[in-house]
mmCIF file of C-alpha atoms in Angstrom:
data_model
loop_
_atom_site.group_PDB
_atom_site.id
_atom_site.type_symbol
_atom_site.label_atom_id
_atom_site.label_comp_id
_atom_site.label_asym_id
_atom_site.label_seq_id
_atom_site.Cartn_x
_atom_site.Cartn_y
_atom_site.Cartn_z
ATOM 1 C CA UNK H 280 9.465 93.792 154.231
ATOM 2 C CA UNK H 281 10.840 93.697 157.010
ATOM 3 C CA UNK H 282 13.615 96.109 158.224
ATOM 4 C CA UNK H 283 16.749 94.517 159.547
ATOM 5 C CA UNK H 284 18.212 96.714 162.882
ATOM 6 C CA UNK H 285 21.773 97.554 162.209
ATOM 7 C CA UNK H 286 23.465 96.016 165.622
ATOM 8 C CA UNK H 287 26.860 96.906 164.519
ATOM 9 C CA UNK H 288 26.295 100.417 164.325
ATOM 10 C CA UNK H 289 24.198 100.547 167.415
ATOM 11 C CA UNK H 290 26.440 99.083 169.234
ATOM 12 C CA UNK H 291 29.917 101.044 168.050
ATOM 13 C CA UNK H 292 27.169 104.354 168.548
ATOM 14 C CA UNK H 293 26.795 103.275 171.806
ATOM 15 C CA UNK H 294 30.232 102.861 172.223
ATOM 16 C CA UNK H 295 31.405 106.061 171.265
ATOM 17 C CA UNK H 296 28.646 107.970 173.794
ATOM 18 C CA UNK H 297 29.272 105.882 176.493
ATOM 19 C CA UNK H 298 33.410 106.642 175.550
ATOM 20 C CA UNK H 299 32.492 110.103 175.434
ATOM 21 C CA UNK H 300 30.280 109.982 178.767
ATOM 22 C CA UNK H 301 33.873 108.587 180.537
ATOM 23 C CA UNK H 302 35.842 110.765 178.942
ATOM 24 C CA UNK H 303 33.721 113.726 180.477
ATOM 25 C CA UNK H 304 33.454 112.566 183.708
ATOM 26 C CA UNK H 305 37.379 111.935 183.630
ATOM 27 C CA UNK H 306 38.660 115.262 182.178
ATOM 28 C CA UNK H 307 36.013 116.442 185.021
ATOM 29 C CA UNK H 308 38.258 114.740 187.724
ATOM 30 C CA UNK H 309 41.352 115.596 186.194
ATOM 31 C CA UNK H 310 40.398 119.281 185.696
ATOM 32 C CA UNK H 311 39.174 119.097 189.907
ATOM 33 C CA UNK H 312 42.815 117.223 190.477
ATOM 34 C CA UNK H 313 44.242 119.890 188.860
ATOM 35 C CA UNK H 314 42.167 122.633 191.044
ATOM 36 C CA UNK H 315 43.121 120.857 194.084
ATOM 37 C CA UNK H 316 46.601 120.694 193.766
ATOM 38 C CA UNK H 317 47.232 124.336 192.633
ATOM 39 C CA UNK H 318 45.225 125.335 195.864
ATOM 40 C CA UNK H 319 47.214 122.660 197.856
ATOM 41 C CA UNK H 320 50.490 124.599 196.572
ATOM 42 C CA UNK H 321 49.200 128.124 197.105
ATOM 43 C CA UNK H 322 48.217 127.032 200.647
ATOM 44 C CA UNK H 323 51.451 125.210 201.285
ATOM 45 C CA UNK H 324 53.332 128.685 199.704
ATOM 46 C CA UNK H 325 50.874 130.887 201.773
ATOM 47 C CA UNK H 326 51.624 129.221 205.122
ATOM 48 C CA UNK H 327 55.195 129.103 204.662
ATOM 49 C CA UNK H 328 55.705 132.669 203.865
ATOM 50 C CA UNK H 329 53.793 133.359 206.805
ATOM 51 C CA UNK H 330 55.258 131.212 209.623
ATOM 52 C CA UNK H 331 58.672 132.721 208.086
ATOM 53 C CA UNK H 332 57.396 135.949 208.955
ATOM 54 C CA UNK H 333 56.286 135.082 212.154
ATOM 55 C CA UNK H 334 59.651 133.593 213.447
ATOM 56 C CA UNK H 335 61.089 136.956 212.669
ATOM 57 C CA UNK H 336 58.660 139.044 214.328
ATOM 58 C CA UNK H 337 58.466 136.827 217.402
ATOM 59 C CA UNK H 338 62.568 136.936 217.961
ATOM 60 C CA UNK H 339 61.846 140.467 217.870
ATOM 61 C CA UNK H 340 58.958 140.388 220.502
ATOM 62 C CA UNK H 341 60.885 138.201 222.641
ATOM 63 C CA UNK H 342 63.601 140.435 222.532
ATOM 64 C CA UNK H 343 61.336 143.518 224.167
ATOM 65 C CA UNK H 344 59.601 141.835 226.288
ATOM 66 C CA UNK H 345 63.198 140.305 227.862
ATOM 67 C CA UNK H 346 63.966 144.129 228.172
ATOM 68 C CA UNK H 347 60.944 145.333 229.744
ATOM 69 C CA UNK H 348 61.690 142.075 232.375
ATOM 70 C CA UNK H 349 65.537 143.345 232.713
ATOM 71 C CA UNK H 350 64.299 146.998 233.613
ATOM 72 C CA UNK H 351 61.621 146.246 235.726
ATOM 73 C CA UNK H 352 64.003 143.608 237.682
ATOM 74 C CA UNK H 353 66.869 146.511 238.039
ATOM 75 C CA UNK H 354 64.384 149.244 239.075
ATOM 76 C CA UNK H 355 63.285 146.770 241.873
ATOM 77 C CA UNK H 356 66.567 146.228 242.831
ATOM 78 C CA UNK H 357 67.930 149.742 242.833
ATOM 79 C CA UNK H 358 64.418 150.560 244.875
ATOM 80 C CA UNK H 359 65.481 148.586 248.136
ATOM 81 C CA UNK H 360 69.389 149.081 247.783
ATOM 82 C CA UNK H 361 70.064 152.727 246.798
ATOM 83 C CA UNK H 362 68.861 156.357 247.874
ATOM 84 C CA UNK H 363 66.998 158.430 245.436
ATOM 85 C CA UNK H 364 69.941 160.790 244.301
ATOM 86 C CA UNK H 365 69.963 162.843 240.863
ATOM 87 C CA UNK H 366 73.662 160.474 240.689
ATOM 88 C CA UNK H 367 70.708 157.843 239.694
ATOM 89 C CA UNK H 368 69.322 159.973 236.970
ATOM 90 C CA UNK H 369 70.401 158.776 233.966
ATOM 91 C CA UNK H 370 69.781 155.052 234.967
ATOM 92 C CA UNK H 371 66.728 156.055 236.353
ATOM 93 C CA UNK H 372 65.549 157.121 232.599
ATOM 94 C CA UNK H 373 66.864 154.437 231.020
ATOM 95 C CA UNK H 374 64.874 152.045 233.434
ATOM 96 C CA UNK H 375 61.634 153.801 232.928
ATOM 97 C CA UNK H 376 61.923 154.742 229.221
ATOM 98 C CA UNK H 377 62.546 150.646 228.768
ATOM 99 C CA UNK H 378 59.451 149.755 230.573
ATOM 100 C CA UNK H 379 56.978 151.741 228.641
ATOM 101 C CA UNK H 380 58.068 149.228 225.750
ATOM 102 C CA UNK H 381 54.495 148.098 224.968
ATOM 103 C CA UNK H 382 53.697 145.883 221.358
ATOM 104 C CA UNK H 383 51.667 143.361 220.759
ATOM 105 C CA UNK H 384 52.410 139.762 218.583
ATOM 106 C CA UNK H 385 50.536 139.339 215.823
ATOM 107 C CA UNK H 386 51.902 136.866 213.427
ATOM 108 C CA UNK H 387 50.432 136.966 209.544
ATOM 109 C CA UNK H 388 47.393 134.956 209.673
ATOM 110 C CA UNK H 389 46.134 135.001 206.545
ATOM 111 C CA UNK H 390 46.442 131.642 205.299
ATOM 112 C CA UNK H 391 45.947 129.495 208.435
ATOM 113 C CA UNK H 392 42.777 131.682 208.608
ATOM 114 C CA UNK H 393 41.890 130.954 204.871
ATOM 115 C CA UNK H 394 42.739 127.073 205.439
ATOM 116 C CA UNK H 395 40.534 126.841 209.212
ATOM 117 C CA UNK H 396 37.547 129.154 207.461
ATOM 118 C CA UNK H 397 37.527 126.619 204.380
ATOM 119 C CA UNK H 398 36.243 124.082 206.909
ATOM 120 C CA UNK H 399 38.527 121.115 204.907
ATOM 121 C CA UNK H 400 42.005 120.987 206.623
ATOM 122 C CA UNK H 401 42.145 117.453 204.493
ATOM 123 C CA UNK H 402 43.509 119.967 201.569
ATOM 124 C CA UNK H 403 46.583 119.553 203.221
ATOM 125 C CA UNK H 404 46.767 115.892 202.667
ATOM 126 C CA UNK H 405 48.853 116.169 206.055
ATOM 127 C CA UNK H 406 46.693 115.269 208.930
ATOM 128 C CA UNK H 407 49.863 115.858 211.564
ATOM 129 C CA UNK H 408 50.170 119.848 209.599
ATOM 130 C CA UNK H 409 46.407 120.050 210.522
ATOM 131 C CA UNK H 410 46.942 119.542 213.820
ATOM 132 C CA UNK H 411 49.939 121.047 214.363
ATOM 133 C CA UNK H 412 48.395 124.320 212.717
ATOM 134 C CA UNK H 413 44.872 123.833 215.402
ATOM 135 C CA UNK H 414 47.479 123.283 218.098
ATOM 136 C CA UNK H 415 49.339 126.701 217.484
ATOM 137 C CA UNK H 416 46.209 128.590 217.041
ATOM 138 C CA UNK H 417 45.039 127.647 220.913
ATOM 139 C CA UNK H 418 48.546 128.571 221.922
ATOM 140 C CA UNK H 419 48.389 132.158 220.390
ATOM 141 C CA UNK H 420 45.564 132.992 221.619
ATOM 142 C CA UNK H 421 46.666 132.101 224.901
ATOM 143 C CA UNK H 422 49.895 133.935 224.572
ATOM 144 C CA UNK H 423 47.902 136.880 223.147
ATOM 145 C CA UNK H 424 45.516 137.063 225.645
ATOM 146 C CA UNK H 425 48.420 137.592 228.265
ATOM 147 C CA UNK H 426 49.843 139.802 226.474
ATOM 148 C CA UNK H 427 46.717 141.960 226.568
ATOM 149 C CA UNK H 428 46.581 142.138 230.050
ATOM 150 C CA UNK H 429 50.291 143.718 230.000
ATOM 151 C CA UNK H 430 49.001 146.537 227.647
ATOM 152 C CA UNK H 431 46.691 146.929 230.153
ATOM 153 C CA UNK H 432 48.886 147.288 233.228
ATOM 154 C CA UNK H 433 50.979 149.394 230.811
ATOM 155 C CA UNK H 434 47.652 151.678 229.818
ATOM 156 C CA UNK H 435 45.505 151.808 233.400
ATOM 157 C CA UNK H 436 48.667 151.772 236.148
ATOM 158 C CA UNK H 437 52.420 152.505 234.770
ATOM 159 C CA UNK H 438 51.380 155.288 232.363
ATOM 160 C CA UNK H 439 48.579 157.139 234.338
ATOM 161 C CA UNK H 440 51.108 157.161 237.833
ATOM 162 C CA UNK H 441 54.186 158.642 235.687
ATOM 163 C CA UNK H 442 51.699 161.160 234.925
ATOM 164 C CA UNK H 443 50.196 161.782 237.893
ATOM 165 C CA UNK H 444 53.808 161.840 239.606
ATOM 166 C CA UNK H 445 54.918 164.805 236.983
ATOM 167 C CA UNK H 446 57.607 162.623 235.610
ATOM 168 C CA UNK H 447 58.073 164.221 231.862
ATOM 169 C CA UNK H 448 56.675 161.171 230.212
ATOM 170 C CA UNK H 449 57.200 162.890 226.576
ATOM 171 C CA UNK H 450 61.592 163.065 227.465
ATOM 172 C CA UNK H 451 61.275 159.165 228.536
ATOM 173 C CA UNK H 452 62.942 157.774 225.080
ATOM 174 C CA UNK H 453 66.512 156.731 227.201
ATOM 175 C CA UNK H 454 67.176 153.471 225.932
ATOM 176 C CA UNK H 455 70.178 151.337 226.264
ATOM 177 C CA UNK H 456 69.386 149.540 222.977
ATOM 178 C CA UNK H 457 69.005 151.514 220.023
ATOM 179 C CA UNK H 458 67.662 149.062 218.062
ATOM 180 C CA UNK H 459 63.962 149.354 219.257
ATOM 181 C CA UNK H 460 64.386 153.386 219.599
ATOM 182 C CA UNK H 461 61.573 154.919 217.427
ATOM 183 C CA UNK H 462 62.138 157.986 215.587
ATOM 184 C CA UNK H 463 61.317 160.821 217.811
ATOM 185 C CA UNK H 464 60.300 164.227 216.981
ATOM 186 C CA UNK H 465 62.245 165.150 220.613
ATOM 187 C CA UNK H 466 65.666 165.546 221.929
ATOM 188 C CA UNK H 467 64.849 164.174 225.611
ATOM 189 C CA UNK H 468 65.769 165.787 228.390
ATOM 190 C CA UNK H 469 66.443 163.945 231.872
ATOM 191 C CA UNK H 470 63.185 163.809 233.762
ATOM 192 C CA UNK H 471 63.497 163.682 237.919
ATOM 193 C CA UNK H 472 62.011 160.447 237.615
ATOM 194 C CA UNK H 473 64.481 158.752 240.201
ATOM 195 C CA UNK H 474 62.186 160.054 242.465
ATOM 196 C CA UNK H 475 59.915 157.204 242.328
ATOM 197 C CA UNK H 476 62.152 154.877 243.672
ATOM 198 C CA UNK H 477 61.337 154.698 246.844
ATOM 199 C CA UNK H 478 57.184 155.128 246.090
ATOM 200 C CA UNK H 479 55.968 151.774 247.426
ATOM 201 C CA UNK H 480 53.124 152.675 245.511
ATOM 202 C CA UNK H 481 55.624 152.513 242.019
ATOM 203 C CA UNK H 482 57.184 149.613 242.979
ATOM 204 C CA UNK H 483 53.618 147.562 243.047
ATOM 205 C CA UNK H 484 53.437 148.655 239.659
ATOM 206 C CA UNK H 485 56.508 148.049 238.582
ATOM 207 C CA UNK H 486 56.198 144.138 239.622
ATOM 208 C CA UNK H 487 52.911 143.800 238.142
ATOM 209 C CA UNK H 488 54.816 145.058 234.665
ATOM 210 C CA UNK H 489 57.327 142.348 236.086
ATOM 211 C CA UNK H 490 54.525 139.890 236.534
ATOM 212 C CA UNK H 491 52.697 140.350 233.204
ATOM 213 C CA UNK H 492 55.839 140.166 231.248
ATOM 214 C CA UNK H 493 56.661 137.188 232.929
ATOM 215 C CA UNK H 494 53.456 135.643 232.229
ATOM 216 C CA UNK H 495 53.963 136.185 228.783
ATOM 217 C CA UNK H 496 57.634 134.602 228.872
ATOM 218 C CA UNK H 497 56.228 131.341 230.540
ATOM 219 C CA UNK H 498 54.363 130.965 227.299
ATOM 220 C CA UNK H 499 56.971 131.416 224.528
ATOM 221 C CA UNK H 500 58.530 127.830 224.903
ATOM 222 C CA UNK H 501 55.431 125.886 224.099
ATOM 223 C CA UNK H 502 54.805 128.853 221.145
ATOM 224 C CA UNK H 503 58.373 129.066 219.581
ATOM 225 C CA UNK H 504 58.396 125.114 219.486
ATOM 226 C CA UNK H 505 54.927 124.621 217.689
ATOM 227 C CA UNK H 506 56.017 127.624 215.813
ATOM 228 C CA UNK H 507 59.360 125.761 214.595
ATOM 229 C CA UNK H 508 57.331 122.829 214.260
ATOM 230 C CA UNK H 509 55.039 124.215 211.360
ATOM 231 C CA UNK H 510 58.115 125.337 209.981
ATOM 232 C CA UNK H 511 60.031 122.094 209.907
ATOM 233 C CA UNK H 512 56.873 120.629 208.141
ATOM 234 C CA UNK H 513 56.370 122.756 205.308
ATOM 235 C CA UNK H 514 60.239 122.966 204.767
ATOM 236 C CA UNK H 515 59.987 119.581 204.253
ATOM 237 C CA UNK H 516 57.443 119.407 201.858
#
């Protein structure tokens, strides 16, 4: 006898695997849709706390390095136009306590670090953020790298020559602006720093502080507006 094959139920058996096959594959996607978004929004979340952070922090570095600029200008000035009399004390203090302002910009990195080591910036699903995000990378590290090279005048000339000169380093916390004053274990006394003004040797110094910082300003514009940029872009989003 021979056995009839049962179509119909090979064919809704069939069905149903190749149903449940799709369904896999599609709860798959879903589940990896899912994934991507939540990493999308922890990402977006991520960079905007931290270009947030950054604005603040560079307002603030701005800020010293326009003081460190106003000093070393004055000091210049007051080097070529007035004698070196203890009448020029206190200004003389002020002018040297505000140029040994030394810091450094570095803005919270962590999630354009996390996005660029990822190696897919297309998680963004915003190819202008992407490059926007490259572009202020190369203009950090430019700005950084000039800002370096002031710690370094600060470190290897300004510092070593107010020692050498016997100027009381540890009493130079005179500072016009109280808002950068750290808390210091010392109640300064005035140093005979006024001295210096007419050491041609100082003054050198002084205008390579003057040049450095000025180096650095050049390169805010070009930082603050990608840095306002970003901003603009994720507060949009």
């Amino acid at each position: 006898m021979v056995q009839r094959i049962p179509w119909l139920r090979v064919f809704v058996e069939g069905a149903v695997i190749v149903l449940s096959i799709l369904l896999a594959f599609g709860i798959d996607a879903w589940w990896d849709g899912v994934g991507e978004a939540s990493r999308r929004k922890a990402l977006l979340e991520g960079l905007q706390a931290d270009f947030d952070l950054a604005a603040t922090q560079f307002e603030v570095q701005n800020a010293i390095g326009q003081t460190v600029v106003e000093a070393t200008e004055r000091w210049l000035e007051l080097s070529r136009s007035a004698e070196a009399s203890p009448s020029l004390v206190p200004l003389a203090d002020t002018l040297l306590s505000e140029m040994l302002y030394v810091t450094l910009f570095e803005p919270p990195l962590g999630a354009v670090e996390a996005l660029i080591n990822g190696g897919d910036m297309s998680v963004l699903e915003d190819p202008q953020l992407a490059r926007d995000l490259t572009t202020w990378m190369a203009l950090l590290n430019t700005y950084q790298e000039r800002e370096e090279y002031a710690v370094a005048v600060y470190h290897d000339q300004l510092m070593p020559y107010l020692i050498e000169s016997g100027v009381a380093v540890a009493d130079l916390t005179w500072v016009s602006d109280t808002t950068f004053a750290p808390d210091y274990p010392l109640t300064p006394r005035h140093t005979d720093g006024y001295r210096l003004l007419p050491d041609q040797r100082f003054q050198g110094i002084v205008a390579n502080v003057w040049y450095a910082r000025n180096d650095i300003r050049a390169r805010e514009g070009p930082l603050r507006e990608a840095l306002e940029t970003i901003r603009g872009r994720l507060a949009d989003r």
